[in-house]
Structure formats: structure tokens, C-alpha cells
XYZ file of C-alpha atoms in Angstrom:
669
model
C -61.559 58.145 -30.422
C -57.778 58.515 -30.599
C -58.132 62.256 -30.859
C -60.663 62.274 -28.017
C -58.077 60.589 -25.577
C -55.220 62.401 -27.193
C -53.163 59.310 -27.776
C -52.267 56.969 -30.556
C -51.945 53.111 -31.086
C -48.286 52.890 -29.902
C -49.124 54.595 -26.489
C -52.466 52.696 -26.115
C -51.217 49.219 -27.301
C -47.491 49.064 -26.500
C -46.744 51.486 -23.701
C -49.609 50.516 -21.255
C -49.229 46.697 -20.949
C -46.133 44.460 -20.501
C -47.866 41.677 -22.314
C -51.025 40.630 -24.335
C -52.495 37.143 -24.340
C -55.232 36.619 -26.905
C -57.223 33.591 -26.181
C -59.099 31.851 -29.117
C -62.946 31.602 -28.857
C -64.179 28.130 -28.223
C -66.404 28.689 -31.389
C -63.045 28.084 -33.381
C -61.863 24.545 -32.677
C -63.785 23.759 -29.464
C -67.366 24.323 -30.721
C -68.660 21.703 -28.104
C -67.429 24.063 -25.240
C -69.059 27.250 -26.606
C -71.742 28.454 -24.381
C -73.989 31.429 -23.930
C -75.811 30.558 -20.744
C -72.938 31.187 -18.360
C -72.760 34.912 -19.460
C -75.671 37.247 -19.575
C -73.947 39.638 -21.979
C -73.085 36.990 -24.526
C -75.303 36.504 -27.415
C -73.025 35.840 -30.569
C -73.591 32.738 -32.653
C -70.609 30.741 -33.886
C -69.762 32.817 -36.955
C -70.112 36.240 -35.005
C -67.892 34.852 -32.313
C -65.263 33.910 -34.822
C -65.406 37.335 -36.537
C -65.155 39.130 -33.060
C -62.200 36.725 -32.178
C -60.338 37.678 -35.190
C -60.798 41.244 -34.940
C -59.903 41.278 -31.385
C -56.558 39.418 -32.104
C -55.893 41.757 -34.982
C -56.364 44.793 -32.875
C -53.415 43.758 -30.577
C -51.071 42.474 -33.612
C -47.835 44.605 -33.202
C -47.661 44.651 -29.296
C -43.995 43.579 -28.633
C -45.189 40.729 -26.381
C -48.135 39.394 -28.052
C -49.138 35.638 -27.472
C -52.232 33.756 -28.857
C -53.673 30.609 -27.129
C -55.741 28.319 -29.223
C -57.906 25.483 -28.778
C -55.463 22.888 -29.809
C -55.730 21.204 -26.171
C -58.478 20.644 -23.630
C -59.973 23.563 -21.690
C -57.901 22.956 -18.544
C -54.582 22.698 -20.552
C -55.623 25.910 -22.296
C -55.990 27.970 -19.266
C -52.742 26.538 -17.920
C -51.012 27.697 -21.105
C -52.229 31.268 -20.633
C -50.467 31.175 -17.264
C -47.209 29.880 -18.783
C -47.286 32.431 -21.473
C -47.143 35.079 -18.908
C -44.415 33.269 -17.084
C -42.235 32.916 -20.068
C -42.673 36.545 -20.774
C -41.742 37.545 -17.232
C -38.694 35.442 -17.602
C -37.723 37.369 -20.647
C -38.074 40.420 -18.578
C -35.563 39.058 -15.894
C -38.280 38.071 -13.516
C -37.083 34.799 -11.940
C -39.806 32.390 -12.311
C -39.566 28.539 -12.621
C -41.422 25.439 -12.140
C -42.376 23.474 -9.149
C -42.118 19.670 -9.635
C -45.197 18.868 -7.832
C -47.304 20.972 -10.446
C -45.879 19.000 -13.401
C -48.004 16.402 -15.072
C -46.183 13.438 -13.267
C -46.737 15.031 -9.795
C -49.444 13.416 -7.603
C -50.663 12.822 -4.238
C -49.178 9.604 -2.685
C -50.812 7.749 0.209
C -49.609 5.061 2.575
C -51.068 2.842 5.102
C -49.635 3.191 8.531
C -49.510 0.359 11.097
C -49.667 2.084 14.185
C -49.944 5.429 15.746
C -46.599 6.368 17.635
C -46.506 8.418 20.780
C -46.961 12.131 20.015
C -43.456 12.788 21.200
C -42.132 10.892 18.237
C -43.396 13.649 15.802
C -41.917 16.899 15.208
C -44.231 20.099 15.744
C -47.737 19.138 14.684
C -51.101 20.708 14.329
C -54.170 18.427 14.831
C -57.540 19.215 13.359
C -60.986 17.702 13.847
C -62.372 16.953 10.398
C -65.688 15.563 9.098
C -66.568 14.673 5.597
C -69.974 14.087 3.966
C -70.891 13.144 0.441
C -74.107 14.915 -0.459
C -76.717 14.530 -3.126
C -76.565 17.258 -6.068
C -79.280 18.206 -8.628
C -76.815 17.188 -11.348
C -76.101 13.469 -11.219
C -72.821 13.860 -12.918
C -71.447 16.022 -10.093
C -69.963 14.478 -7.015
C -70.054 16.870 -4.121
C -68.542 16.601 -0.566
C -68.829 19.118 2.261
C -66.045 19.419 4.914
C -66.097 20.739 8.519
C -62.320 21.397 9.843
C -61.200 23.081 12.923
C -59.706 23.075 16.559
C -61.178 23.578 19.761
C -64.724 24.162 18.552
C -63.949 26.776 16.004
C -64.465 25.550 12.439
C -64.198 26.367 8.898
C -66.331 24.872 6.178
C -65.800 24.096 2.323
C -67.486 22.277 -0.354
C -65.787 20.276 -3.108
C -67.382 19.520 -6.423
C -65.938 17.016 -9.000
C -67.116 16.612 -12.491
C -66.025 15.266 -15.891
C -66.503 17.762 -18.861
C -65.712 16.198 -22.194
C -63.492 13.606 -20.535
C -61.698 16.142 -18.345
C -61.977 15.776 -14.596
C -62.685 19.327 -13.165
C -62.414 20.118 -9.473
C -63.808 23.195 -7.699
C -63.504 24.090 -3.996
C -65.123 27.132 -2.445
C -65.603 28.214 1.276
C -69.291 28.199 2.581
C -70.930 29.571 5.802
C -71.694 27.477 8.776
C -75.456 28.004 7.826
C -74.731 26.807 4.277
C -72.996 23.775 5.567
C -75.833 22.819 7.956
C -78.153 23.308 4.958
C -76.176 21.187 2.507
C -75.442 18.483 5.532
C -79.221 17.684 5.234
C -78.621 16.447 1.610
C -76.095 13.931 2.599
C -76.257 10.458 0.898
C -78.358 7.923 2.476
C -75.889 5.264 1.897
C -72.847 7.078 3.070
C -71.584 7.568 6.573
C -69.877 10.792 7.772
C -66.081 10.266 8.082
C -64.570 11.462 11.109
C -60.851 11.837 11.616
C -58.045 13.696 13.197
C -55.969 15.257 10.643
C -52.323 15.694 11.895
C -50.040 18.064 9.855
C -46.366 18.239 10.282
C -43.105 18.872 8.483
C -40.439 16.168 8.063
C -37.249 16.366 6.083
C -38.564 19.599 4.421
C -41.737 17.718 3.297
C -45.087 18.486 4.068
C -47.197 15.553 5.397
C -50.785 14.830 6.572
C -51.813 11.820 8.716
C -55.470 11.050 8.676
C -56.349 9.233 12.055
C -59.918 7.997 11.418
C -61.979 8.048 14.317
C -65.507 7.625 13.458
C -67.369 6.204 10.190
C -67.854 2.865 8.827
C -66.304 -0.339 10.291
C -63.653 -0.569 7.354
C -62.199 2.759 8.357
C -62.154 2.595 12.219
C -58.757 3.412 13.561
C -57.408 3.484 10.047
C -54.221 5.493 9.723
C -53.329 7.064 6.309
C -50.310 9.263 5.579
C -50.332 11.668 2.517
C -48.060 13.883 0.703
C -47.654 15.608 -2.702
C -44.387 14.830 -4.573
C -42.893 13.937 -8.105
C -40.819 11.255 -6.503
C -41.410 7.787 -7.275
C -41.048 4.502 -5.268
C -38.206 4.323 -2.748
C -37.123 7.930 -3.819
C -39.634 9.679 -1.452
C -38.238 9.408 2.101
C -40.968 8.860 4.644
C -40.810 9.826 8.446
C -38.728 7.192 10.063
C -40.859 7.172 13.292
C -43.897 5.677 11.319
C -44.105 2.130 10.290
C -45.399 1.861 6.611
C -47.629 -1.235 5.663
C -47.762 -0.388 2.059
C -48.475 2.209 -0.417
C -52.246 2.595 -1.288
C -52.017 5.494 -3.605
C -53.992 3.850 -6.285
C -56.220 1.557 -4.133
C -59.690 2.493 -4.671
C -60.719 0.992 -1.295
C -58.914 3.785 0.460
C -60.595 6.455 -1.361
C -62.853 8.615 1.065
C -65.834 7.787 -1.158
C -65.429 4.115 -0.738
C -64.542 4.432 3.003
C -67.617 6.294 3.871
C -69.946 3.981 1.764
C -72.274 1.966 3.887
C -75.249 0.260 2.043
C -76.872 -0.724 5.182
C -77.301 2.797 6.460
C -80.745 4.324 5.880
C -81.132 8.110 6.391
C -84.009 8.546 3.849
C -84.108 9.916 0.506
C -84.232 13.333 -1.056
C -88.068 13.149 -1.221
C -88.163 12.561 2.379
C -86.303 15.858 3.182
C -88.023 19.142 3.722
C -85.211 21.032 1.777
C -85.801 22.305 -1.653
C -82.521 21.621 -3.600
C -83.143 24.778 -5.608
C -83.100 26.655 -2.287
C -79.527 25.632 -1.760
C -78.217 27.151 -5.001
C -75.914 29.837 -3.473
C -75.091 33.118 -5.389
C -71.510 33.301 -6.714
C -69.355 36.361 -7.024
C -68.865 37.214 -10.550
C -65.308 38.051 -9.801
C -62.656 36.249 -7.672
C -60.953 37.407 -4.583
C -57.983 35.348 -3.543
C -55.782 35.915 -0.651
C -52.327 34.456 -0.014
C -49.624 34.866 2.525
C -46.069 34.815 1.766
C -43.895 33.895 4.775
C -40.596 32.336 5.425
C -37.299 32.604 7.209
C -34.839 35.574 6.488
C -33.448 35.964 3.045
C -35.697 33.582 1.345
C -36.743 35.616 -1.582
C -40.046 36.771 -0.302
C -39.699 40.383 -1.468
C -38.824 39.288 -4.849
C -41.691 36.829 -4.993
C -44.198 39.595 -3.800
C -43.011 41.751 -6.986
C -43.387 38.874 -9.192
C -46.735 37.830 -8.256
C -47.791 41.402 -8.595
C -46.620 41.818 -12.053
C -47.686 38.102 -13.143
C -51.185 38.532 -12.193
C -51.666 42.187 -13.319
C -50.624 40.939 -16.595
C -53.610 38.749 -16.500
C -55.932 41.546 -15.902
C -56.198 41.018 -12.168
C -55.991 43.920 -9.519
C -53.260 43.151 -7.085
C -52.950 44.550 -3.504
C -49.803 43.884 -1.481
C -50.131 44.159 2.192
C -46.861 45.247 3.643
C -45.090 43.591 6.709
C -46.014 45.596 9.688
C -43.043 44.747 11.774
C -40.728 45.812 9.277
C -42.299 49.229 9.105
C -41.838 49.473 12.809
C -38.108 48.387 12.566
C -37.647 50.998 10.088
C -38.939 53.540 12.481
C -36.270 52.853 14.918
C -37.666 49.806 16.914
C -34.927 47.175 17.697
C -36.597 43.891 18.337
C -33.514 42.365 20.349
C -33.708 45.490 22.863
C -37.320 45.083 23.898
C -38.084 43.522 27.244
C -40.780 40.530 27.384
C -43.452 43.020 28.263
C -42.350 45.222 25.353
C -42.301 42.344 22.972
C -45.920 41.327 23.915
C -47.084 44.940 23.394
C -45.249 45.179 20.155
C -46.710 41.974 18.759
C -50.105 42.867 19.969
C -50.251 46.228 18.315
C -48.453 44.989 15.167
C -51.034 42.198 14.744
C -53.786 44.594 15.342
C -52.558 47.050 12.854
C -52.080 44.148 10.390
C -55.730 42.936 10.775
C -56.989 46.463 10.288
C -54.949 46.922 7.229
C -55.992 43.514 5.754
C -59.548 44.431 6.422
C -59.276 47.552 4.318
C -57.768 45.557 1.406
C -60.571 42.966 1.890
C -63.278 45.542 1.636
C -61.751 47.285 -1.426
C -61.337 43.633 -3.005
C -64.990 42.973 -2.348
C -66.296 46.258 -4.090
C -64.045 45.546 -7.310
C -65.667 44.113 -10.105
C -62.176 42.638 -11.345
C -60.675 39.456 -10.173
C -58.417 40.554 -7.027
C -55.272 39.015 -5.633
C -54.019 40.044 -2.185
C -50.462 39.192 -1.204
C -49.679 39.515 2.317
C -46.233 40.031 3.360
C -46.394 37.736 6.370
C -49.669 37.140 7.947
C -51.420 36.846 11.385
C -49.737 33.701 12.548
C -46.233 34.839 12.193
C -45.943 36.614 15.622
C -46.157 32.944 16.994
C -42.659 32.360 15.722
C -41.223 35.353 17.630
C -42.650 35.034 21.040
C -43.256 32.595 23.921
C -46.192 30.515 24.353
C -47.367 32.628 27.322
C -46.900 35.801 25.161
C -48.779 34.270 22.386
C -51.732 33.554 24.402
C -51.687 37.045 25.703
C -51.870 38.188 22.079
C -54.780 35.957 21.246
C -56.732 37.305 24.186
C -55.862 40.867 23.164
C -57.208 40.569 19.675
C -60.185 38.147 20.917
C -59.155 35.469 18.595
C -57.882 32.052 18.080
C -55.555 30.025 15.799
C -58.145 28.648 13.662
C -59.427 32.026 12.876
C -56.169 33.710 12.424
C -54.436 30.938 10.481
C -57.305 29.021 8.669
C -60.133 31.400 8.048
C -58.351 34.538 6.991
C -56.230 33.312 4.000
C -56.902 31.017 0.969
C -53.170 29.837 0.993
C -50.067 30.182 2.779
C -46.675 29.669 1.062
C -43.533 29.432 3.248
C -40.224 30.198 1.535
C -37.310 28.461 3.094
C -34.346 30.813 4.276
C -31.208 30.773 2.011
C -29.381 29.878 5.345
C -30.836 26.344 4.760
C -29.640 24.881 1.606
C -28.299 27.836 -0.310
C -25.932 29.380 2.276
C -23.788 31.319 -0.445
C -26.766 33.272 -1.251
C -27.640 34.381 2.430
C -27.054 38.145 2.766
C -27.638 40.729 5.455
C -26.863 43.868 3.442
C -30.011 43.959 1.560
C -32.441 44.508 4.576
C -31.758 46.767 7.259
C -34.093 44.934 9.656
C -32.261 41.709 9.211
C -29.513 40.730 11.748
C -29.735 37.029 12.028
C -26.679 34.701 11.480
C -27.112 31.402 9.695
C -28.015 29.459 12.815
C -30.347 31.998 13.989
C -31.958 32.184 10.431
C -32.486 28.598 10.304
C -34.263 28.624 13.754
C -36.585 31.557 12.780
C -37.338 29.736 9.507
C -38.431 26.478 11.380
C -40.667 28.505 13.825
C -42.223 30.394 11.051
C -43.134 27.321 9.043
C -44.355 25.582 12.280
C -46.620 28.332 13.109
C -48.486 27.802 9.867
C -48.630 24.154 9.885
C -52.139 23.191 9.796
C -53.591 25.595 7.408
C -55.502 23.583 4.673
C -53.485 25.179 1.759
C -49.944 25.448 3.066
C -47.041 25.101 0.673
C -43.302 24.914 1.343
C -40.806 26.098 -1.171
C -37.161 24.940 -0.355
C -33.774 25.612 -1.978
C -33.696 22.524 -4.015
C -33.195 24.747 -7.147
C -31.625 27.752 -8.178
C -33.080 31.194 -6.963
C -34.757 31.889 -10.228
C -36.429 28.565 -10.201
C -37.381 29.111 -6.625
C -39.302 32.249 -7.365
C -41.122 30.543 -10.241
C -42.133 27.774 -7.720
C -43.775 30.195 -5.586
C -45.849 31.484 -8.644
C -46.704 28.018 -9.748
C -47.820 27.235 -6.142
C -50.215 29.908 -6.032
C -51.535 29.019 -9.659
C -52.086 25.423 -8.757
C -53.990 26.166 -5.456
C -56.170 28.560 -7.597
C -56.777 25.937 -10.125
C -58.011 23.699 -7.217
C -60.438 26.328 -6.276
C -61.763 26.354 -9.848
C -59.865 29.152 -10.910
C -58.868 28.387 -14.405
C -55.137 28.867 -14.782
C -53.080 26.623 -17.111
C -49.941 25.947 -19.018
C -48.752 26.899 -22.416
C -46.323 24.284 -24.024
C -44.072 26.950 -25.397
C -42.924 27.654 -21.834
C -41.641 24.232 -21.201
C -38.073 23.393 -21.296
C -37.978 22.033 -24.698
C -39.722 25.044 -26.115
C -37.558 27.639 -27.982
C -37.560 30.478 -30.474
C -37.132 29.172 -34.146
C -35.580 31.533 -36.697
C -35.750 31.140 -40.558
C -33.955 32.973 -43.372
C -36.388 34.199 -46.044
C -35.472 34.482 -49.746
C -37.576 37.683 -50.651
C -40.330 39.977 -49.344
C -43.682 39.368 -50.989
C -46.197 41.994 -51.623
C -47.872 43.177 -48.579
C -51.152 42.010 -49.961
C -50.075 38.439 -49.557
C -50.089 39.007 -45.858
C -52.840 38.816 -43.290
C -53.308 41.928 -41.178
C -50.015 43.058 -40.033
C -48.295 45.644 -37.789
C -45.162 47.246 -38.839
C -42.612 48.770 -36.373
C -39.532 50.789 -36.803
C -36.983 49.066 -34.682
C -33.247 50.006 -33.639
C -30.879 47.982 -31.719
C -27.530 49.058 -30.058
C -24.994 47.119 -28.042
C -23.534 49.230 -25.309
C -20.377 49.094 -22.983
C -20.891 48.350 -19.471
C -18.554 48.707 -16.477
C -19.153 44.822 -15.721
C -17.293 43.070 -18.552
C -19.399 39.890 -17.757
C -22.516 41.708 -18.815
C -23.877 42.198 -22.339
C -26.210 45.005 -22.799
C -28.484 45.906 -25.774
C -30.736 48.867 -25.897
C -33.694 49.014 -28.319
C -36.188 51.789 -29.754
C -39.347 50.402 -31.202
C -42.308 52.326 -32.463
C -44.654 53.493 -35.146
C -44.974 57.149 -36.797
C -42.469 58.660 -34.650
C -43.829 57.324 -31.295
C -41.290 55.017 -29.442
C -40.842 52.825 -26.673
C -37.330 52.083 -25.119
C -35.977 49.194 -23.261
C -32.675 47.748 -22.074
C -31.669 43.963 -22.166
C -28.893 42.579 -20.108
C -27.372 39.192 -20.139
C -25.007 37.611 -17.494
C -23.988 34.214 -16.204
C -24.612 33.868 -12.512
C -23.420 30.666 -10.859
C -23.600 28.986 -14.122
C -27.245 30.055 -14.845
C -27.690 32.476 -17.856
C -29.918 35.271 -16.552
C -31.569 37.637 -18.877
C -33.194 40.735 -17.667
C -35.116 43.497 -19.499
C -36.704 46.739 -18.310
C -38.372 49.962 -19.719
C -36.322 53.064 -20.228
C -37.411 56.613 -20.510
C -36.407 58.529 -23.618
C -33.592 60.412 -21.692
C -32.230 57.184 -20.224
C -32.000 55.667 -23.697
C -30.355 58.811 -25.173
C -27.666 58.780 -22.320
C -27.044 55.031 -22.884
C -26.904 55.414 -26.570
C -23.707 57.365 -26.153
C -22.069 54.277 -24.657
C -22.526 52.120 -28.001
C -19.698 49.860 -28.708
C -17.528 51.561 -31.445
C -17.013 48.173 -33.163
C -20.640 47.635 -33.537
C -23.061 49.430 -36.061
C -26.686 50.156 -35.121
C -29.184 47.653 -36.481
C -32.150 49.211 -37.899
C -35.080 46.991 -39.172
C -38.768 46.783 -39.918
C -40.476 44.284 -37.631
C -43.587 43.006 -39.166
C -45.942 41.443 -36.709
C -48.837 38.900 -38.014
C -50.970 35.909 -37.153
C -51.025 32.812 -39.608
C -52.814 29.646 -39.054
C -53.082 30.745 -35.286
C -49.442 31.154 -34.809
C -47.668 34.416 -34.077
C -44.765 35.376 -36.191
C -42.435 38.236 -36.534
C -40.700 39.212 -39.791
C -37.480 41.220 -39.288
C -36.762 43.246 -42.381
C -33.308 44.756 -41.997
C -32.930 48.067 -43.634
C -29.689 49.535 -42.215
C -26.675 48.190 -40.403
C -23.473 46.287 -41.380
C -23.099 45.240 -45.039
C -23.759 41.555 -44.189
C -27.323 42.163 -42.780
C -28.408 44.772 -45.504
C -31.738 43.262 -46.913
C -31.717 40.146 -44.735
C -35.040 38.697 -43.850
C -35.551 36.750 -40.754
C -38.727 35.038 -39.594
C -39.277 34.178 -35.868
C -41.781 32.416 -33.717
C -41.824 30.619 -30.454
C -42.884 27.046 -30.599
C -42.378 23.595 -29.177
C -42.733 21.924 -32.571
C -39.670 20.449 -34.095
C -38.599 20.251 -37.789
C -41.591 20.110 -40.288
C -44.222 19.774 -37.472
C -44.248 23.601 -37.532
C -46.209 25.099 -40.378
C -44.683 28.291 -41.818
C -46.580 30.713 -43.867
C -47.081 29.456 -47.322
C -46.547 32.787 -48.899
C -42.884 33.063 -47.723
C -40.212 31.181 -49.240
C -37.806 29.829 -46.773
C -34.271 29.381 -47.546
C -33.234 27.414 -44.491
C -33.422 27.471 -40.627
C -30.868 29.417 -38.819
C -31.918 29.022 -35.267
C -28.675 27.728 -34.043
C -26.544 29.676 -36.596
C -24.273 32.190 -34.653
C -23.816 34.503 -37.799
C -27.537 35.255 -37.803
C -27.368 36.521 -34.049
C -27.965 40.118 -33.869
C -24.693 40.360 -31.827
C -22.880 39.114 -34.844
C -24.845 40.972 -37.485
C -24.072 44.224 -35.766
C -20.376 43.730 -35.817
C -18.287 46.073 -38.246
C -16.724 43.976 -40.943
C -14.556 42.066 -40.460
C -16.344 40.271 -37.590
C -14.306 38.286 -35.074
C -13.855 34.685 -35.653
């Protein structure tokens, strides 16, 4: 096969992929989850599945960024660990990804009972929606199903939410349904539950996103009820609530304020399933084998949108997704010579009409390509169809809507699965606000803040709207965007989860090994020839190292750079061509030797290890054996290969850092 494709393992395994994540079969450690009936191509029994799993893992052993995700946690956590494995590797490559608090285990939705509804003038900009919820019967008694109709001015979107406990885990899946599907499912509504009707008011206050549910019709107990909701990690009084609302009390954990209880009306009689002329089997809707997920990245000037677009692409491509990025149409026009500030009102309307039409056609092209793809597809839009609202008057906006023959519900709610608004650096991170990295950007700080507010308000009301502010450093902010998308996808039943080793307390641990056992003692291994060299840079605050790594004369090349930025240690890595590597090699530090070693990669006890066998370099590293692995486990909780004799742990010992090992004797003290 290698001869046929004219390649070799290094090219096929190491040079094609930024990362490999191996997920251990449920047949090994989670047997109760192992199923054959959800995949028509799967026929393996336990033993064969385990054998296939081992062979699949061993085929990738040796990839420079190989991770294994076992079944030591529940299924939901396992999937999340995959996501975090990818995030960690991306951070190692200098991709600025971090954690959004609301996605952590201690984050939750908080709910408050409001005494009375103030005048609408007291609110900031709002979007009001007519919403109706109905609980419906399902063929599976362990599943709770709820359908929702949501819209404005007679234009609606429809969804179904299903909740089920699987082996003690609460799993929630949400998907869109057509109007016809909604009407069919509505006929299956529970006979002892009323429809819940309410106005849902969305608004931003103090950079926090709130939803105020104003109940208008259902059971007596929820008539005129007002419930305020928001997602947060803040506890108690740390969460600041809108000062124009009078809070009665928090009802987050009060079951009587759950929608299921509010809709319950045992006196209601709408018949039973047997009385309906609907065959439950007839409503089983075909599901796509692959996922298409469409997200808008929007925000004010200099918010980090471009970086986030790039990071989302790399992140999901590493998961095997196809990623399409839809460019920002106005920027393309600006680069063609259009100056927005010079346009007349008539030209502004024309500009936005044509820009929106072009955007919709371009998105449609990507939508069609995605629908024809057998892979999971992520479509990331650099701004979306509601963004023109922030750049024109109400009269102009209505003219635009008339021109494209649409309405806000269609443009905002029915085109995208999610909207992520990134707050401009001009609001909270002023020292990072720059104009020189975007020729289309001309706003000063005040203008940037104004544009940011308008951009956010144009999307308020989307059912999956997230706001990412500047409460953290830039790197963390970008990672929060990634996690916002992951969290929403999980809510849609797309299984993305967290790996412990990516948490704050996770780290690389390093051990000094006494001697090298016979290769027969090892499980399946991949050995690599590796050479590291530290090179000089024009910036004295940057430490740079180049690496050559390969097998049988076939190599890959990378450069890694470290720098402190505003107190943050930032590490970036990128691939090099052979020519770039050879040029940079000429800049190697004169007081550092090349470090040459064999890197042995292997799996043991479902943990991934790397054993560095130093062969050349300084006298102090000749014959040194260092075992490394990434883990959250401390002390003796980490089980090390029983065929290796460990001298001591040297994780925090500076003399075993590569920088110190490469120093020509005598090394500086």
C-alpha cells in the first residue's frame, strides 16, 4: 500500500495531521454502553472490538501529538475530554484557547422571581418573542420531550428537546423541526399538561445576557408570572441583577418553577394516546448521519474575531470535521476601494442591500456543499445577516428587509444555530485596541464601543446567543469562544467533552530512568530520531527552539517560541519547511550544543508515554533517559510502566530542562 501511494509512515502519520486522538472502545471498560444497533456497519463482539481498538491505537503510536481517551469517566465526560485534548494541543501550538467559566462544572442557570413588570422604557434594547412550550408523549417512557414554537410577528421557528437518563447521566438533545413536524407532534401533547405561553424578553445589561419570561397563558399558577434567567458561575450576591427589576427571591432550585410543573394541570383532559389518529411510529423522523452546524462570529472592532475564526477551523478540523468559513462581505468591498464614511444615505442602503444579498447567496452555497458532505461540517460565518442592522438607520433597515423579502426572525433565528458576539477591545481591554492590523478599521475607542453595542443588540433574541467579554486575557478570550461553541453543540446532542489533563492543575510530569530495558519488554513502540537546537532571535525576550523529527531519513520540522506578554507566558509552535529549518539552524546559539535523542512513544495501561533516550549533546546529557507523560494525577496515583526502573521525578528540576541540558559546560548557575 505504501508503494502504491508512494509514501511512508512519517508522511502519512506525522505530516498530514496536527493531532491524533484515539478514543478507547466502550467494549473496554464501559461494556454496558457498547451497542451494535446504532451503527449498521458495526458487527464486532467485545473481544474483536478490543482487538480492533488496540490495533487502531498502535497504528498511530509515534505521532508527535497523540492522545488517548479511555473510559475512566462517564460517556459525556469522555466526549468532553476529547475536546479538551484538542484544546490543549492547540495551546501548545500557540493557538490562544481558554476556558469560559459558564462552561465549567460549577456554572449553571440561575432563575429569579420578579415582582412586577416595569415600563419597557426602563429596559435597554430588547427583543420580544412569542413562545409556546408543550410536553408531548413519546414511545420511550424514559424520555421527556418538549416542543417549542418561537417567533415574532407571525414568523416562527420550531424545536424539540428530549431529555433522558442513561446510566445515571442526564442527556439532553435539541434539534430543529419543520412546521409540519411540529403540528404532528403537537397532537401528542400530554393530556394533563397545558400549553405554556409567554413573551420571552432578551436584553443585555452590564455585559450579562438575560431572559425575562412574561407568562401570558397556561395554568392558573403561572398566569402573569415573571421569571428572570441567566447563565453564570457567580454565586449569591456576586451576580448583579438589573437594577430596574424588583426581585422577590431566587427560585433556581425550586421545582414548582420548572416548566414541567408550571404546565401540569391534572384537571385538563385532552384524551389519551389511544384516542389520537396519529401512529407514533409515523412521527419517527429521519436524522442525518452527519451534522451541519452553522455559527456566526460577530462583535465590535478589534475583538479577536479573525483569530477566533482561524482557531475554530483548526480545532474542528483536528476532530475530523469539514470546516467552511464564510468571509465578511463588507470587508471585501472595503478592500476594493469602498469607504463607508463617504457613502450617502442612498448609497449606504444600496451597499447594505447588495452586501446582504451577496452574503445570503454565499452562505447558501456553503449550506448546499455541507448538506452533500458525509462528514460533520462546521460553517463559521464572519458576521451574519443581522449585522447590517448595526450600521444603518431603522428606515434603511426596513428598506433592506423589503429588498431581500425577509424579516428579522428569518434572518436572525432560522439561518444560524448559534451567534457568538465578541466584545471590542475598546471596552475593557483598551491597551490591546489597534487599528493598524485591519485596513478597513477606522473607529476610535468611543466609536468602537458604540459599534460594539449596536452589533450585540442586533443579535439579541437569537435563541443561542453568547457574549464573550474582555474579563480575561486575550488568549483566554479566544478559548472561551471555542468553548461557547462546544457547549452549544453539546446542548444539540453533539457529543463534545472535556479531558482532565487540560485543566489548570494538569501538567507534564518527567522521570529519570536508571537504564534502558530490552526492547522486548516494551509494548508496541515507535522510535523517532529527534534533534533540538536553540537559536538566536532579534528579540531578546523571545526564546526559540527548532526541531527535526523523523524516521528512516524522512523528517518533519517545527519552531517553538516562548515569550512573556503582559505577564502571560505565551508559547507558539508552527511547522517549518526543510529550507526554513536549514536557514534557522545557522542561527543556533554558539554556547549550546545540538540535543540528539531517540524518542520512543508507546502506550502502557492506557496512558501515553514518551521515553527520550539521549544519544548526543553535552557531556551531562549523554546516556540520560527521561520518561514523560501528561496527567492530572499527583504523586503515586500515576502508575508508571513496571518494566522501567525510576530513579526519581525531575518534573520541576531545572537541570533536566532541555535548555540546561544543551548548555556547553560549564552551564551558567
